[in-house]
Every structure is written in structure tokens, then in C-alpha cells.
Coordinates of C-alpha atoms and ligand atoms in Angstrom, one line a residue:
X15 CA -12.4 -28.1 -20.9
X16 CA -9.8 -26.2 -19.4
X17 CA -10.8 -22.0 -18.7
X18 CA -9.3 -19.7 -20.3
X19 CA -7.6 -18.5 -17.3
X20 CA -5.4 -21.8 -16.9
X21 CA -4.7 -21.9 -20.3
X22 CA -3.1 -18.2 -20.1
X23 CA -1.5 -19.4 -16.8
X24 CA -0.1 -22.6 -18.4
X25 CA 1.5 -19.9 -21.0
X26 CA 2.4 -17.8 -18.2
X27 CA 4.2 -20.2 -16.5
X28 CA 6.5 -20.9 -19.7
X29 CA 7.9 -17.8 -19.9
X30 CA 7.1 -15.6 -16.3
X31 CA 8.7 -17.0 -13.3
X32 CA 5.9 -18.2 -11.1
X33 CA 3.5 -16.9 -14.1
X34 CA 3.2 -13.7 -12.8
X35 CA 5.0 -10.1 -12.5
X36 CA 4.9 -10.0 -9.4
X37 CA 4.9 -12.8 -6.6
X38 CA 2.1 -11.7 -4.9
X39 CA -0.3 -11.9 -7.7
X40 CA 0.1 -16.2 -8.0
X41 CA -2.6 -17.1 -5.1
X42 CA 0.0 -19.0 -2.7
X43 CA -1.5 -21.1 -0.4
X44 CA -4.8 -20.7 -1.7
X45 CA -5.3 -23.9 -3.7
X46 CA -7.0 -22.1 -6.6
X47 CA -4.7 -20.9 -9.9
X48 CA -5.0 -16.9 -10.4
X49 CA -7.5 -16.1 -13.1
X50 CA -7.0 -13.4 -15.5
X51 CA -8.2 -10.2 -15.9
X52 CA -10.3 -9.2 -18.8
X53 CA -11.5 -5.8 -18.0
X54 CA -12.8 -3.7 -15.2
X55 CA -15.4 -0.7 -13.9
X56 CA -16.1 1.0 -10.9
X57 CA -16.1 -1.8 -8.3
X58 CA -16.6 -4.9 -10.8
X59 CA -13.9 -6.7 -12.4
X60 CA -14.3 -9.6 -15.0
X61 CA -12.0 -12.5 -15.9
X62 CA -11.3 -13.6 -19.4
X63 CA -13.9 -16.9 -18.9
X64 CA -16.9 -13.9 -18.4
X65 CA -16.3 -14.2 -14.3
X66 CA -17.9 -10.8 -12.3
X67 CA -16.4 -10.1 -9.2
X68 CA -17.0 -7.2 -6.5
X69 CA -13.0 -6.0 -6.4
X70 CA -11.5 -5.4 -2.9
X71 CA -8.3 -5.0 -4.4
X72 CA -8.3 -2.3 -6.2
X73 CA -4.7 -2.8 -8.5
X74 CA -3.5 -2.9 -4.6
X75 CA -4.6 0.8 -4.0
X76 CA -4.4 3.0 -7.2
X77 CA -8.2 2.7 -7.8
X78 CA -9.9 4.6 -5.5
X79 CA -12.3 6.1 -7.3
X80 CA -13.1 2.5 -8.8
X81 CA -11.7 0.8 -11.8
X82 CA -11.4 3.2 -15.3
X83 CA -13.5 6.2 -14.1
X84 CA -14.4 8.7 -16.9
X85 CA -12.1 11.7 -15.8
X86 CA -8.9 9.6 -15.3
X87 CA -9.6 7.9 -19.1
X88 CA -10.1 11.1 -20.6
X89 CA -6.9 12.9 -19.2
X90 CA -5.0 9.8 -20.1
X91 CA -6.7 9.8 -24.2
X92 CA -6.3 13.2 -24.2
X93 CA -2.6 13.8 -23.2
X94 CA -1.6 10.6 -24.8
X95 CA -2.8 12.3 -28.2
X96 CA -0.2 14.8 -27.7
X97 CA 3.0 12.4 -27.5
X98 CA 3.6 9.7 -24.5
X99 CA 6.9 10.7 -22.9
X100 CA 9.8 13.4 -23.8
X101 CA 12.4 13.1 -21.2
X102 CA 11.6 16.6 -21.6
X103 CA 10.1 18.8 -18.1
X104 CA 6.4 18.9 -18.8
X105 CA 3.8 21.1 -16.6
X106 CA 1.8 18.2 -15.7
X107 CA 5.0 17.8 -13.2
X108 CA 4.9 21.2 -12.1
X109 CA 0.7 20.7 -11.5
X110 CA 1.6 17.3 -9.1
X111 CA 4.3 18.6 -7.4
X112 CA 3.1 22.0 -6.6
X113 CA -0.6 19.8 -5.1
X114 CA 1.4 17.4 -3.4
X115 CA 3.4 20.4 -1.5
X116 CA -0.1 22.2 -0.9
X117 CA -1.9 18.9 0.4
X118 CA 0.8 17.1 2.5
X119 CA 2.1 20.2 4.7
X120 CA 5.5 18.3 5.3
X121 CA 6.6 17.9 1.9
X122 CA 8.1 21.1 0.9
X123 CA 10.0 19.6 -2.4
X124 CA 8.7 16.6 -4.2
X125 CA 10.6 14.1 -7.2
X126 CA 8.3 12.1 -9.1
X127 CA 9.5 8.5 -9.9
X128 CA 7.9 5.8 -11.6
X129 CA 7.1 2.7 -8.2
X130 CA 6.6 2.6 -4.9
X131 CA 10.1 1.3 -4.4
X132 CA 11.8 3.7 -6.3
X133 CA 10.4 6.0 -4.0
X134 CA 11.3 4.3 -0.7
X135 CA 14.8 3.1 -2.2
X136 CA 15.3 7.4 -2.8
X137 CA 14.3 8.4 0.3
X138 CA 16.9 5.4 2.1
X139 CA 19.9 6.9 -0.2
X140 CA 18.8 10.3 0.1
X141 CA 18.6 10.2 4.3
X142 CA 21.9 8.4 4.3
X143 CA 23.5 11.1 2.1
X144 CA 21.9 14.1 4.2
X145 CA 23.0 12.6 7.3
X146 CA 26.1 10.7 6.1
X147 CA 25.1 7.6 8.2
X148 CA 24.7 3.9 7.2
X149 CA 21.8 2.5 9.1
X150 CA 18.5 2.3 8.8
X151 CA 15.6 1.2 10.9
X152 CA 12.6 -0.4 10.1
X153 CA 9.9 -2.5 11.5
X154 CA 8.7 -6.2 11.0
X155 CA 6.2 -6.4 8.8
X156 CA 6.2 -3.5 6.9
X157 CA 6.8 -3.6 3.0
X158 CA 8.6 -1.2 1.4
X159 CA 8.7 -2.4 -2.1
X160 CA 11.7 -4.9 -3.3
X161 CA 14.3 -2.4 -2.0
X162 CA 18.1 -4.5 -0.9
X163 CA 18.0 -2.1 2.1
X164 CA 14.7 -2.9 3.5
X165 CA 14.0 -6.4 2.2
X166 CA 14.4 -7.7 6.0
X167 CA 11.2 -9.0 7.7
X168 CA 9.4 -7.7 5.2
X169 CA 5.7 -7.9 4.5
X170 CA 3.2 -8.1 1.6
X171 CA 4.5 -11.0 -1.1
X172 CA 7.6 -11.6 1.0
X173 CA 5.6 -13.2 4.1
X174 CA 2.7 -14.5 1.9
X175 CA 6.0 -16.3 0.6
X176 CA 7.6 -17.3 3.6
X177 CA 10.8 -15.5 2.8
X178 CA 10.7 -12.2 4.8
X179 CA 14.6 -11.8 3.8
X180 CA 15.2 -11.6 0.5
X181 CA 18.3 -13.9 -1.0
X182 CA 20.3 -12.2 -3.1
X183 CA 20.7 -9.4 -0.8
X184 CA 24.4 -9.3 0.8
X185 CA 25.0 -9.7 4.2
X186 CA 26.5 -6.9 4.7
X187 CA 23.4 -4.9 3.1
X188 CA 21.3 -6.5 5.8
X189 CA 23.7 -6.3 8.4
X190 CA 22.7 -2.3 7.6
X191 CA 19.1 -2.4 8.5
X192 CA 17.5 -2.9 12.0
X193 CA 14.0 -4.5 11.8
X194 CA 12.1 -3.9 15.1
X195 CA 8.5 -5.2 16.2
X196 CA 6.0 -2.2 15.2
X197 CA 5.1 -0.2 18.5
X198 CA 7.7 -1.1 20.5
X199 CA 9.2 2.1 21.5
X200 CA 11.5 0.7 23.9
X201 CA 13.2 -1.6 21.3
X202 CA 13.9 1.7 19.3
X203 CA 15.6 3.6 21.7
X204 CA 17.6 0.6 22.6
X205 CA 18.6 0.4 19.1
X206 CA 19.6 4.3 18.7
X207 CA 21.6 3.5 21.8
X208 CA 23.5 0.9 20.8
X209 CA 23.8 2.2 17.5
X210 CA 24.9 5.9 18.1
X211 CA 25.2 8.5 15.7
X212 CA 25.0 5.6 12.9
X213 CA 21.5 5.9 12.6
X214 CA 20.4 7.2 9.1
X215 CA 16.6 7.2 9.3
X216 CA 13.7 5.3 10.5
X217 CA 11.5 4.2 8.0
X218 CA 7.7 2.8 8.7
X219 CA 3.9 2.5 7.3
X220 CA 2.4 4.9 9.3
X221 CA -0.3 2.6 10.1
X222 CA 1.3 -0.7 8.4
X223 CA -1.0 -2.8 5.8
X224 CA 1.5 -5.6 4.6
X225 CA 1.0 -8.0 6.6
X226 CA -2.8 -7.1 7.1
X227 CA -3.8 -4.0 8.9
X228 CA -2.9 -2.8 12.0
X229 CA -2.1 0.6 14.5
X230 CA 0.2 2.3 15.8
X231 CA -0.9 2.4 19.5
X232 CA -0.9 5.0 21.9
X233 CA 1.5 8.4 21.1
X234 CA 3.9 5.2 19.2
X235 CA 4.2 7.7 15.9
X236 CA 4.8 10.8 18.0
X237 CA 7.8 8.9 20.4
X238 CA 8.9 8.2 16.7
X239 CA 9.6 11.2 15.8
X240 CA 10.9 12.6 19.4
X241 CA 13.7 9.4 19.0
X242 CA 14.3 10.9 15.5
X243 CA 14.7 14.6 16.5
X244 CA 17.0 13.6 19.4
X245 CA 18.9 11.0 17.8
X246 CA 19.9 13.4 14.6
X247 CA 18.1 10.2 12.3
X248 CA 15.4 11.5 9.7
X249 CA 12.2 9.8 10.2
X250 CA 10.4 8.9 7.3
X251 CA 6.9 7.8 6.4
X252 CA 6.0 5.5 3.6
X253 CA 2.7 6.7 2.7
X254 CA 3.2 4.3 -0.8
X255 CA -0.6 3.3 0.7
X256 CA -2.2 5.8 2.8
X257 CA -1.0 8.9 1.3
X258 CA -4.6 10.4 -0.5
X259 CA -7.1 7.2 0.6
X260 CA -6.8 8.0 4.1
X261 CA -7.0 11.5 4.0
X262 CA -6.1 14.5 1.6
X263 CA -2.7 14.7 3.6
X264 CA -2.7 10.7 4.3
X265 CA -2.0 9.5 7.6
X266 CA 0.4 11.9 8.5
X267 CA -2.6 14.7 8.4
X268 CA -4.9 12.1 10.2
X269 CA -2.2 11.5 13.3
X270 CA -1.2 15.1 12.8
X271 CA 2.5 14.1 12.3
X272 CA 5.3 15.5 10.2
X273 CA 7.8 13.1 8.9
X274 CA 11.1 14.4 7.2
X275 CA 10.5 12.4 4.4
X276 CA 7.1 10.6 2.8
X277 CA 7.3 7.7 0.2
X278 CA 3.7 7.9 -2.2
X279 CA 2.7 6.4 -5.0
X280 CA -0.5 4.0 -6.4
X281 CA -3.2 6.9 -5.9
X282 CA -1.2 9.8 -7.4
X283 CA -0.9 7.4 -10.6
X284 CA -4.5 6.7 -11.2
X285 CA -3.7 3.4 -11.7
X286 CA -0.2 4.2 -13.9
X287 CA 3.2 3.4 -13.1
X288 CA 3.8 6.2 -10.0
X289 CA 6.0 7.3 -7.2
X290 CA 7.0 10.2 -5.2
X291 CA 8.9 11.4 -2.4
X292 CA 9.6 14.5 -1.0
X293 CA 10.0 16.0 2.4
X294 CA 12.2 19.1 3.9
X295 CA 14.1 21.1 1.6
X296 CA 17.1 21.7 3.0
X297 CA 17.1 17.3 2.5
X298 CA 15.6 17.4 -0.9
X299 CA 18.4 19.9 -2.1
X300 CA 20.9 17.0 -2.0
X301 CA 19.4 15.7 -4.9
X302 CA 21.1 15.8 -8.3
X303 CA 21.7 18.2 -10.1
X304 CA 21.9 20.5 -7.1
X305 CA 23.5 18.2 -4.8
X306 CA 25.5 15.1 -4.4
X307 CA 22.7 12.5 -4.1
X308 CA 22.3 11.4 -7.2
X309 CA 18.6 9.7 -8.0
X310 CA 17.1 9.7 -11.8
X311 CA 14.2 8.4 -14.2
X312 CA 13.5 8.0 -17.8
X313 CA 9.8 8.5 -17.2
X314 CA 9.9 10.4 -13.7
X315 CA 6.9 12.5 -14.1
X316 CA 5.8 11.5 -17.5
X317 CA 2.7 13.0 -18.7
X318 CA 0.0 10.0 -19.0
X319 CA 1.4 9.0 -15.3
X320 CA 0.8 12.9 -14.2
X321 CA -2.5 13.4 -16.0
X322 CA -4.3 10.3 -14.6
X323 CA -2.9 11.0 -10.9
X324 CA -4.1 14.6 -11.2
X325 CA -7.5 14.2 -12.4
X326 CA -7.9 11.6 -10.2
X327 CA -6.5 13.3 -7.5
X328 CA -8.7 16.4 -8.3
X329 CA -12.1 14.2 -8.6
X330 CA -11.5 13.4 -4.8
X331 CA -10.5 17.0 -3.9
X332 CA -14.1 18.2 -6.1
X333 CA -16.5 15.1 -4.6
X334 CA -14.7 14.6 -1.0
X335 CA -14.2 11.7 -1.9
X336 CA -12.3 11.0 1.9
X337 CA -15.5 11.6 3.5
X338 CA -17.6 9.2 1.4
X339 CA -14.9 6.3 1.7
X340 CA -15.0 6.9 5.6
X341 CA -19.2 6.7 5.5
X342 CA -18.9 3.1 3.3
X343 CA -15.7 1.9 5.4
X344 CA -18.2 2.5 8.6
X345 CA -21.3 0.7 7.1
X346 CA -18.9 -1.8 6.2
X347 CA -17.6 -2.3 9.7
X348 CA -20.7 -1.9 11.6
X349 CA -22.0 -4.8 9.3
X350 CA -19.3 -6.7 9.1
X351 CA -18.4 -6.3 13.0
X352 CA -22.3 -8.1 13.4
X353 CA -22.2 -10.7 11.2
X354 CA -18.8 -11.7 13.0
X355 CA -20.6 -11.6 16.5
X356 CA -23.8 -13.6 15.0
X357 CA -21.3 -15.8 14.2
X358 CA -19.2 -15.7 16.5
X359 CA -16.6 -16.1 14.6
X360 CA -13.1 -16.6 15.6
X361 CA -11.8 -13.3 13.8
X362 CA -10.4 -9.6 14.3
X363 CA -11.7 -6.7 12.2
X364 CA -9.4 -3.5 11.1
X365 CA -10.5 -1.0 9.4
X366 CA -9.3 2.6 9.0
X367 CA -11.0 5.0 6.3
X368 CA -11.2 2.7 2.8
X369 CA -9.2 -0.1 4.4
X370 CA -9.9 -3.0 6.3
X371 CA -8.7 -6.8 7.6
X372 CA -10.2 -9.6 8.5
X373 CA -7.7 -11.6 10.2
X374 CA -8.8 -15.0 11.2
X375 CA -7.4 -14.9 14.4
X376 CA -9.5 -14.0 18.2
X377 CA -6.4 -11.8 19.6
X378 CA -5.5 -8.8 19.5
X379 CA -3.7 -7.7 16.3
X380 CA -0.6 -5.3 16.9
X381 CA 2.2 -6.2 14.8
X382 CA 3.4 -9.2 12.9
X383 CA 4.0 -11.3 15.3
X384 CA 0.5 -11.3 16.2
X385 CA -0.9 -10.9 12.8
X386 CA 1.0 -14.4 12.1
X387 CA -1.4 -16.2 14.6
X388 CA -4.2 -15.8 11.7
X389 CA -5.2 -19.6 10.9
X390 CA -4.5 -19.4 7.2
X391 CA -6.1 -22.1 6.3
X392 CA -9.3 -20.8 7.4
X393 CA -8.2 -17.6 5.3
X394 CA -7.8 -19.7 2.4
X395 CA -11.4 -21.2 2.9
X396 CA -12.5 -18.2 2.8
X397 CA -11.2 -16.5 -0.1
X398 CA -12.0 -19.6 -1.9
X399 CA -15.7 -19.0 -0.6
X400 CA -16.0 -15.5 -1.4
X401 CA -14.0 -16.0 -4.5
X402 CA -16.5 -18.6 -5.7
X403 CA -19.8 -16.8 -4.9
X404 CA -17.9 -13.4 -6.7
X405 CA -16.2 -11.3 -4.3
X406 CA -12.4 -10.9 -4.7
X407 CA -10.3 -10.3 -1.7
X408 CA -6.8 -9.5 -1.6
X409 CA -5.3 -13.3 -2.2
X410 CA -3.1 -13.5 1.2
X411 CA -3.8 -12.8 5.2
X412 CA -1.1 -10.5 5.1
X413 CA -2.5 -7.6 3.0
X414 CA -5.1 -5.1 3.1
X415 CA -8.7 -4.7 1.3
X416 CA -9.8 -1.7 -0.8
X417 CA -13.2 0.1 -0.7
X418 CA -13.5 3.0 -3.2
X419 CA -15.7 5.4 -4.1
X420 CA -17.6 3.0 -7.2
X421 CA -18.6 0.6 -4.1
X422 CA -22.4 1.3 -3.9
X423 CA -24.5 0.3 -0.6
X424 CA -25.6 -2.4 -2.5
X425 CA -22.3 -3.9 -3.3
X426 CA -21.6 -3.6 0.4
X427 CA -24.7 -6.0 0.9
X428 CA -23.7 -8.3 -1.2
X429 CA -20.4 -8.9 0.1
X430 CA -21.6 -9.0 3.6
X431 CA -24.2 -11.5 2.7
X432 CA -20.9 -13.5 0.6
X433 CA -19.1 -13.3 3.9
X434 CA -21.5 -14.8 6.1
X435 CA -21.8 -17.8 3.4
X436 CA -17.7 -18.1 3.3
X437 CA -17.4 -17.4 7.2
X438 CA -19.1 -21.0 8.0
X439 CA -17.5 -23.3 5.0
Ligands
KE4_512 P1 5.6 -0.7 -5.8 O1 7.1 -0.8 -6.1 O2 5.0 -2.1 -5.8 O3 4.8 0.3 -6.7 O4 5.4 -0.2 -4.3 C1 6.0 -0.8 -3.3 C2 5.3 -0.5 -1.9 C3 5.9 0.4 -1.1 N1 5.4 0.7 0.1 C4 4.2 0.2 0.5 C5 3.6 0.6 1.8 C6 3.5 -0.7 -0.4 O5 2.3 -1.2 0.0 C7 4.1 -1.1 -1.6 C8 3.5 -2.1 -2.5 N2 2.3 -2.7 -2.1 C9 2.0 -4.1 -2.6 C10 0.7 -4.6 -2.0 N3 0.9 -4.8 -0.6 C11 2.0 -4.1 -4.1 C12 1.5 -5.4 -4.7 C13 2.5 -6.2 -5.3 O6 3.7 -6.3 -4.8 O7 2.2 -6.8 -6.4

């Protein structure tokens, strides 16, 4: 008798290209069919055939506080009760963008938009309108959403996929953007060389988690932004992921850097359709209706979006909730760093605040090129492994995993114990 899942995906596949809204979702590669979602708490998710699963995924970042948690479901039932969306300035945007200005120091002026990409797809018109330059760099690797402009060795779905260009993006959009291997500060300034005074911006992950997780090394961020400054280019951080998990001010408060622009989303949603970006004023002004950049949104800043993200947002602020992810993600390490070395197993371990990756490779993981030694196969094995004793990873080697605040000790254990099971399939 066929599950319930594969009948739904059977469905799926009948009317939603691939069967799913968005590529990444479909398990490529993993030799399983995606199940289903029925409904989810804290750190436990079950499928519509009654699966449990500990969730590592986390809706790809908005749940941080774990999956419905009571404050975010009440601000959402109660603001719903008084109408869904106006189109009409409400002060639940006023709240958010007056505690996204007091929490990330560089943002002085902040637009709400409703995705990740809308956000980074703002910032990229916005820097070439301030600076009135064409190009753009960016880095391999990193994902910036399904943006034309930065669809070029990109990571997340569109390496799971094979297709780190995008078709259907024109050649000359491409021939626009400059993709570069992450912490090589050499190649930059060879590209801001031969590209002079054509430079728009430089756009980045802080610390890139599309194509698994990995580091900036050395002062890499901080040469960034002195190639920037010099070079008259705006750099500009795409915090989509890190902004509010890795810290209150995301990575930018953690490396002590200040971008000219910062991309957010997924966490300042509470698990609603979200996105924001904001930076320096005097580039913010040249936004419609006070400048000549124009950028715009039915439901930019709608009030459901802006009451989850703020009551989320203000459960972290109240329980410190950056503290207690750092104090899991280190048990997590520490344990999961062991059980590799019992093993010894032929993996590298990331893991920065509530994020971690365990790519199945021995070497030294700095950028895509290296993160595309993994052995995906013995990924797939194990997914399958920890998938089938109930622990669900992210469903590709090129993404990152999720710990939030719902994840007890005891969850922990069990996953660790799941691990060791999958590691030696
Ligand atoms: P969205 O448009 O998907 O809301 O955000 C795009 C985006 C931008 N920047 C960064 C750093 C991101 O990680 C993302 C989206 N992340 C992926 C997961 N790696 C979303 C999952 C998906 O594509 O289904």
C-alpha cells in the first residue's frame, strides 16, 4: 500500500514541476521520494503517514525558537483577527524597523519585503543605482535567492541540482556578475583592477551556508570591506541566514564588521513570508518615493509577517536565546566531534552558534571547491540512515543544519546516538 506521502507526491508531480515549490525540497540524489509534512512542535515534525522526526531544518532557518511556539501563534491569531493585509502603513512596520535599526548597528534605514531574494535582488538594484555602476561581485557558492544577477555559481538548490548557472538568465546579465572562490582576497583585488570604477558592490554570506558551512578565514571579511572603501563599491552582507541566529546583530556583530548594505529574512518572519534590507541612509534614500530607485510590495511589511517576526524576535531578546543556541551547538559539537573520532570517520565538522555541517569529506573545508570533495553518496547513506531511524537533516551536502531553542539535551542524544548508527551503514 502505497504511504500517503507518495500518493500526495504522485499528485504533486501532476501539477508542481518536480512536485515541489521549490527545487530544493524534492530529495535529489537521495534515492528516497520527499514525504509530507503534517504538522510540527518545538523540535519534532510529523509526516502525514504519523512519521516523528527530530527537525534539523527548521523551514531552512525561520524556526529558531522551534516549530509553532506559543508567543509567535498568538501574535499571528491575534493580529489576524483584526484584518490580514491593508496596503495600508501599519505600526507593526514601524516596531520591526525601528528593532532592526537598534539591533544591527549598520542599518540605519530598513524596507521590509516579503523573500530572501527580494531582499538581495533590492540591495543589487539599489547599490547599482547609488553608485551608478553595472557590476557586481560575488562568490562561488553562495546563494542569494533565485535573483538573474546573482544566479552564477550559486549554491543551495542550484548545486544540489547541478546547475550553478541558472538558464534563462541572459548572457549579458551574467556577463554583469563576477563569481570569485570565497577567501580569496587576491582574486578580488584582481577583479576591482581589471574592472575599475565598474564595480557596483560586492555581495557575500558572511560566513556562507549554501553549499554547507564554511569561514571566512583570517581578516578575509575585513580586507572585504577595505577593497570596498577603496574601490568606491558598496559591500554588502546577506545575512538572509545569520542575521538574529548567530547573534542579536548576526554575523556582522559577531566579526564586528559593518557592511553598507545587509539582506535578512527567515527569522524576522517567524516562519512567514519575510525580507528586509537596509543599510546607510544616505543609500537607502534612493529608494522610491524619495529617490530614483524604485523597489515595491503588495505585502511589504504586512502585519501577520511583522507580528510573528517580532514576537519571535522579542522571545530571543527576553530568554537570550543566542546564548542558549551557542551552549546546545557546543554539546552538539563536542559530541558529535567524538563520535567522528571513535569512528574515525572520514568527515569534517562546522559548526558556528545554531549551525553546523557534516561534510563527508577528510580535508579541509574552505570554499566550494573544497566543499565539492564531500563523497555524496556517503551523504545520501546517511540521510537515508538518520532519516529512517527519525532524524531529518537538511536533504543535500550543500546546505546547513538548524538547532533551535525547542532542541532539549535529550534530543541532542538521540541524534548523536542516530548518527553513530547512520555513520557506519
Ligand atoms: P528566499 O527567497 O528563499 O526567502 O531566500 C533566499 C536566500 C537568500 N540568501 C540566503 C543566504 C539564503 O540562504 C536564502 C535561501 N536559503 C535556502 C536554503 N539554503 C532556502 C530553501 C529553499 O530554497 O527552498
Amino acid at each position: 500500500m502505497p504511504t500517503l506521502s507518495s500518493q500526495l507526491f504522485a499528485r504533486a508531480l501532476n501539477r508542481i514541476p518536480g512536485g515541489v515549490n521549490s527545487p530544493v525540497r524534492v530529495f535529489r540524489g537521495l534515492d528516497r521520494e520527499p514525504f509530507f509534512i503534517d504538522r510540527a512542535e518545538g523540535a519534532r515534525i510529523w509526516d502525514v503517514d504519523g512519521n516523528e522526526y527530530i527537525d534539523y531544518v527548521g523551514s531552512w532557518g525561520p524556526a529558531i525558537l522551534g516549530h509553532a511556539p506559543r508567543v509567535v501563534i498568538a501574535a499571528i491569531r491575534e493580529t489576524a483577527a483584526r484584518g490580514v493585509s491593508f496596503g495600508i502603513p501599519n505600526p507593526l512596520e514601524v516596531e520591526m524597523a525601528e528593532l532592526i535599526c537598534q539591533w544591527v548597528p549598520s542599518i540605519e534605514k530598513v524596507r521590509m519585503v516579503n523573500s530572501g531574494t527580494e531582499a538581495t535582488m533590492s540591495c543589487i538594484r539599489l547599490a547599482r543605482g547609488f553608485t551608478g555602476r553595472d557590476k557586481i561581485i560575488k562568490f562561488d557558492g553562495c546563494y542569494h535567492g533565485h535573483v538573474d544577477a546573482l544566479l552564477v555559481q550559486a549554491g543551495s538548490g542550484a548545486l544540489t541540482h547541478g546547475r550553478a548557472d541558472s538558464a534563462g538568465v541572459p548572457a549579458d546579465f551574467a556577463a554583469l556578475t563576477i563569481s570569485l572562490p570565497f577567501n580569496d582576497i587576491e582574486a578580488v583585488r584582481a577583479a576591482f583592477r581589471e574592472n575599475a570604477k565598474t564595480i557596483a558592490a560586492v555581495i557575500l554570506e558572511p560566513i556562507p551556508a549554501n553549499a554547507g558551512l564554511y569561514f571566512p578565514r583570517g581578516n578575509f571579511l575585513e580586507l572585504l570591506r577595505e577593497e570596498c572603501t577603496r574601490n568606491g563599491a558598496l559591500l554588502i552582507f546577506d545575512e538572509v541566514m545569520t542575521g538574529f541566529r548567530l547573534a542579536r546583530g548576526g554575523a556582522q556583530e559577531l566579526y564586528g564588521a559593518r557592511p553598507d548594505l545587509t539582506a535578512l529574512g527567515k527569522v524576522i518572519g517567524g516562519g512567514l513570508p519575510v525580507g528586509a534590507f537596509g543599510g546607510r541612509a544616505e543609500i537607502m534614500q534612493q529608494l522610491s518615493p524619495e529617490g530614483p530607485v524604485y523597489q515595491a510590495g503588495t505585502l511589504s511589511g504586512n502585519p501577520l509577517a511583522m507580528a510573528a517576526g517580532l514576537a519571535q524576535l522579542r522571545e530571543l531578546e527576553r530568554i537570550d536565546g543566542w546564548k542558549l543556541l551557542e551552549t546546545a551547538g557546543a554539546r552538539f559539537e563536542e559530541a558529535a566531534r567524538a563520535t567522528l573520532r571513535d569512528l574515525n570517520a572520514p568527515c569534517t565538522f562546522h559548526r558556528v552558534g545554531s549551525m553546523f555541517c557534516l561534510f563527508f569529506t577528510p580535508d579541509a573545508v574552505i570554499d566550494l571547491a573544497t566543499a565539492k570533495r564531500s563523497d555524496i553518496k556517503k551523504f545520501a547513506t546517511f540521510f537515508r540512515g538518520c532519516l529512517d531511524r527519525g532524524v531529518y537533516f537538511a536533504p543535500s551536502q550543500f546546505e546547513s543544519g538548524f538547532l533551535s531553542i525547542a532542541h532539549q539535551d535529550s534530543d541532542l542524544d538521540a541524534t548523536l546516538r542516530v548518527m553513530r548508527q547512520s555513520l557506519t551503514l
